[in-house]
Amino acid sequence: MQEFQPDLYRPDQNLWKRDRPKSLVQTPIFDLVSCHTESPDGKVSRDFFHLVSKDWVNIIALTPENKILLIDQYRHGLNRYSLEIPGGIAEKNTLLESAQAELREETGHISEEWEYLGKVSGNPAVFDNWCHTFLAKNVHPDGHGQELDESERIEVFEYSLEKIPELIERNILHHGMMVAALGMFFIKNPPKK
């Protein structure tokens, strides 16, 4: 086994040969496609399947009192409610505009102070997209309230930022993309002891 060397890592070299994707199923959120794919050594050659989706955004929204905005909404996949940070599909012209729209629509809050924290892949085994995280500081109500999609029912909460790790530990806040976003935030902004 060799030691990993980040400066030499090239994830876009020696790629598997892939035929043009064939669309199998189209939905409003993603498309299921198949691609005939062959490994560089030629030992694997078969159809693989993945989901094509727009990028996602999520937002760590902090009030002037350093409280974080959390949302609670029903999630069809788990058939339960899920406590999360605001976020959604990046559908605007830029990622920042998408993040700003999601914050306003889901919470009724806005911010003039935005910072890009980074991106993660949701599940590179099956998804082709990225999830981008933004920090919004000094969020405040926009005066118009939520602008939810027809199928959304979202309750908004404020919570102490310092207590977020406890919610993750207790699996109350469990959405993988949200936990990753909070991890990026806490790496750049370690909690004060």
Tab-separated table of C-alpha atoms in Angstrom, residues 19-182:
chain	number	residue	atom	x	y	z
A	19	ASP	CA	-20.549	5.305	-24.433
A	20	ARG	CA	-23.100	8.039	-24.835
A	21	PRO	CA	-25.723	7.916	-22.019
A	22	LYS	CA	-29.139	6.421	-22.835
A	23	SER	CA	-32.056	8.035	-21.042
A	24	LEU	CA	-34.258	5.426	-19.336
A	25	VAL	CA	-36.550	7.460	-17.062
A	26	GLN	CA	-37.067	11.227	-16.787
A	27	THR	CA	-38.462	12.920	-13.673
A	28	PRO	CA	-38.663	16.567	-12.549
A	29	ILE	CA	-35.742	15.962	-10.153
A	30	PHE	CA	-33.401	13.598	-12.007
A	31	ASP	CA	-33.043	11.364	-15.046
A	32	LEU	CA	-32.027	7.696	-14.854
A	33	VAL	CA	-29.492	6.900	-17.580
A	34	SER	CA	-27.425	3.882	-18.584
A	35	CYS	CA	-23.958	3.952	-20.117
A	36	HIS	CA	-22.051	1.024	-21.535
A	37	THR	CA	-18.695	1.380	-19.793
A	38	GLU	CA	-15.353	-0.393	-20.039
A	39	SER	CA	-12.530	-0.361	-17.483
A	40	PRO	CA	-9.070	0.844	-18.636
A	41	ASP	CA	-7.725	-2.742	-18.503
A	42	GLY	CA	-10.718	-4.044	-20.519
A	43	LYS	CA	-11.685	-6.634	-17.880
A	44	VAL	CA	-15.029	-4.970	-17.078
A	45	SER	CA	-17.402	-4.069	-19.904
A	46	ARG	CA	-21.127	-3.659	-19.195
A	47	ASP	CA	-23.950	-1.199	-18.657
A	48	PHE	CA	-23.808	0.998	-15.559
A	49	PHE	CA	-26.629	3.224	-14.325
A	50	HIS	CA	-26.580	6.662	-12.736
A	51	LEU	CA	-28.832	9.631	-12.012
A	52	VAL	CA	-28.354	12.916	-13.852
A	53	SER	CA	-29.404	15.910	-11.785
A	54	LYS	CA	-28.826	19.643	-11.506
A	55	ASP	CA	-26.471	20.720	-8.736
A	56	TRP	CA	-27.906	21.365	-5.292
A	57	VAL	CA	-27.333	24.212	-2.838
A	58	ASN	CA	-27.742	24.431	0.897
A	59	ILE	CA	-27.417	27.320	3.297
A	60	ILE	CA	-26.118	27.734	6.817
A	61	ALA	CA	-28.185	30.761	7.809
A	62	LEU	CA	-27.078	32.585	10.959
A	63	THR	CA	-29.014	35.332	12.739
A	64	PRO	CA	-27.256	38.354	14.313
A	65	GLU	CA	-27.577	36.471	17.641
A	66	ASN	CA	-25.615	33.534	16.122
A	67	LYS	CA	-28.646	31.248	15.965
A	68	ILE	CA	-28.983	28.924	12.993
A	69	LEU	CA	-32.188	28.605	10.988
A	70	LEU	CA	-33.422	25.029	10.704
A	71	ILE	CA	-36.335	23.758	8.670
A	72	ASP	CA	-38.522	20.727	9.264
A	73	GLN	CA	-40.282	19.074	6.341
A	74	TYR	CA	-41.774	15.752	5.335
A	75	ARG	CA	-39.415	13.601	3.232
A	76	HIS	CA	-40.991	11.011	0.981
A	77	GLY	CA	-37.952	8.720	0.815
A	78	LEU	CA	-37.890	8.059	4.563
A	79	ASN	CA	-41.633	8.631	5.102
A	80	ARG	CA	-40.897	10.911	8.029
A	81	TYR	CA	-40.108	14.512	8.871
A	82	SER	CA	-36.525	15.648	8.538
A	83	LEU	CA	-34.838	18.529	10.374
A	84	GLU	CA	-32.478	20.248	7.942
A	85	ILE	CA	-30.887	23.498	6.858
A	86	PRO	CA	-32.487	25.335	3.921
A	87	GLY	CA	-31.563	24.083	0.468
A	88	GLY	CA	-32.686	22.741	-2.862
A	89	ILE	CA	-31.993	22.363	-6.562
A	90	ALA	CA	-29.780	25.046	-8.150
A	91	GLU	CA	-32.228	26.423	-10.705
A	92	LYS	CA	-31.206	30.089	-11.009
A	93	ASN	CA	-28.484	31.620	-13.213
A	94	THR	CA	-25.781	31.208	-10.548
A	95	LEU	CA	-25.265	29.037	-7.496
A	96	LEU	CA	-25.390	32.105	-5.235
A	97	GLU	CA	-28.705	33.244	-6.734
A	98	SER	CA	-30.059	29.730	-6.181
A	99	ALA	CA	-28.937	29.758	-2.540
A	100	GLN	CA	-30.443	33.203	-1.977
A	101	ALA	CA	-33.740	32.088	-3.513
A	102	GLU	CA	-33.900	28.887	-1.433
A	103	LEU	CA	-33.268	30.803	1.806
A	104	ARG	CA	-35.956	33.372	0.995
A	105	GLU	CA	-38.523	30.839	-0.258
A	106	GLU	CA	-38.104	28.284	2.536
A	107	THR	CA	-37.611	30.606	5.522
A	108	GLY	CA	-38.766	34.091	4.510
A	109	HIS	CA	-35.293	35.408	5.410
A	110	ILE	CA	-32.604	37.210	3.424
A	111	SER	CA	-28.977	38.189	3.929
A	112	GLU	CA	-26.517	40.660	2.456
A	113	GLU	CA	-23.480	38.671	3.700
A	114	TRP	CA	-22.759	35.480	1.746
A	115	GLU	CA	-19.739	33.187	1.733
A	116	TYR	CA	-19.167	30.061	-0.356
A	117	LEU	CA	-17.943	27.216	1.876
A	118	GLY	CA	-17.384	24.433	-0.656
A	119	LYS	CA	-18.957	21.457	-2.387
A	120	VAL	CA	-19.442	17.732	-1.848
A	121	SER	CA	-20.820	14.974	-4.044
A	122	GLY	CA	-24.067	13.478	-2.761
A	123	ASN	CA	-23.254	9.934	-3.809
A	124	PRO	CA	-20.821	9.639	-6.733
A	125	ALA	CA	-21.759	5.984	-7.207
A	126	VAL	CA	-25.155	6.997	-8.582
A	127	PHE	CA	-25.395	10.829	-8.847
A	128	ASP	CA	-23.478	13.028	-11.288
A	129	ASN	CA	-23.961	16.341	-9.453
A	130	TRP	CA	-22.499	18.420	-6.607
A	131	CYS	CA	-24.014	19.992	-3.505
A	132	HIS	CA	-22.701	23.522	-2.817
A	133	THR	CA	-22.802	25.082	0.647
A	134	PHE	CA	-23.151	28.770	1.401
A	135	LEU	CA	-22.955	30.660	4.684
A	136	ALA	CA	-25.457	33.507	5.075
A	137	LYS	CA	-24.696	35.820	8.020
A	138	ASN	CA	-27.023	38.230	9.796
A	139	VAL	CA	-30.143	36.810	8.186
A	140	HIS	CA	-33.362	38.706	8.811
A	141	PRO	CA	-37.008	38.410	7.734
A	142	ASP	CA	-37.708	39.848	4.279
A	143	GLY	CA	-41.181	41.036	5.288
A	144	HIS	CA	-43.000	38.725	2.871
A	145	GLY	CA	-42.725	35.341	4.594
A	146	GLN	CA	-42.183	31.976	2.983
A	147	GLU	CA	-42.810	31.346	-0.719
A	148	LEU	CA	-43.188	27.574	-0.694
A	149	ASP	CA	-43.755	25.287	-3.653
A	150	GLU	CA	-47.248	23.807	-3.862
A	151	SER	CA	-46.048	20.500	-2.376
A	152	GLU	CA	-43.917	21.992	0.439
A	153	ARG	CA	-44.941	22.354	4.063
A	154	ILE	CA	-41.953	23.741	5.992
A	155	GLU	CA	-41.717	24.824	9.606
A	156	VAL	CA	-38.809	27.141	10.482
A	157	PHE	CA	-36.897	27.081	13.778
A	158	GLU	CA	-34.024	29.024	15.330
A	159	TYR	CA	-31.481	27.013	17.281
A	160	SER	CA	-28.218	27.663	19.082
A	161	LEU	CA	-25.330	27.086	16.675
A	162	GLU	CA	-23.171	25.659	19.466
A	163	LYS	CA	-25.715	22.882	20.091
A	164	ILE	CA	-25.804	21.620	16.476
A	165	PRO	CA	-23.228	18.831	17.074
A	166	GLU	CA	-25.577	17.378	19.701
A	167	LEU	CA	-28.442	17.241	17.171
A	168	ILE	CA	-26.161	15.369	14.756
A	169	GLU	CA	-24.990	13.007	17.502
A	170	ARG	CA	-28.602	12.211	18.410
A	171	ASN	CA	-29.563	11.623	14.723
A	172	ILE	CA	-32.111	14.422	14.919
A	173	LEU	CA	-30.236	16.246	12.170
A	174	HIS	CA	-29.298	13.341	9.853
A	175	HIS	CA	-29.501	14.428	6.195
A	176	GLY	CA	-26.056	13.582	4.778
A	177	MET	CA	-25.700	16.742	2.668
A	178	MET	CA	-26.651	18.915	5.639
A	179	VAL	CA	-24.270	17.141	8.021
A	180	ALA	CA	-21.468	17.543	5.446
A	181	ALA	CA	-22.281	21.260	5.097
A	182	LEU	CA	-22.141	21.747	8.857
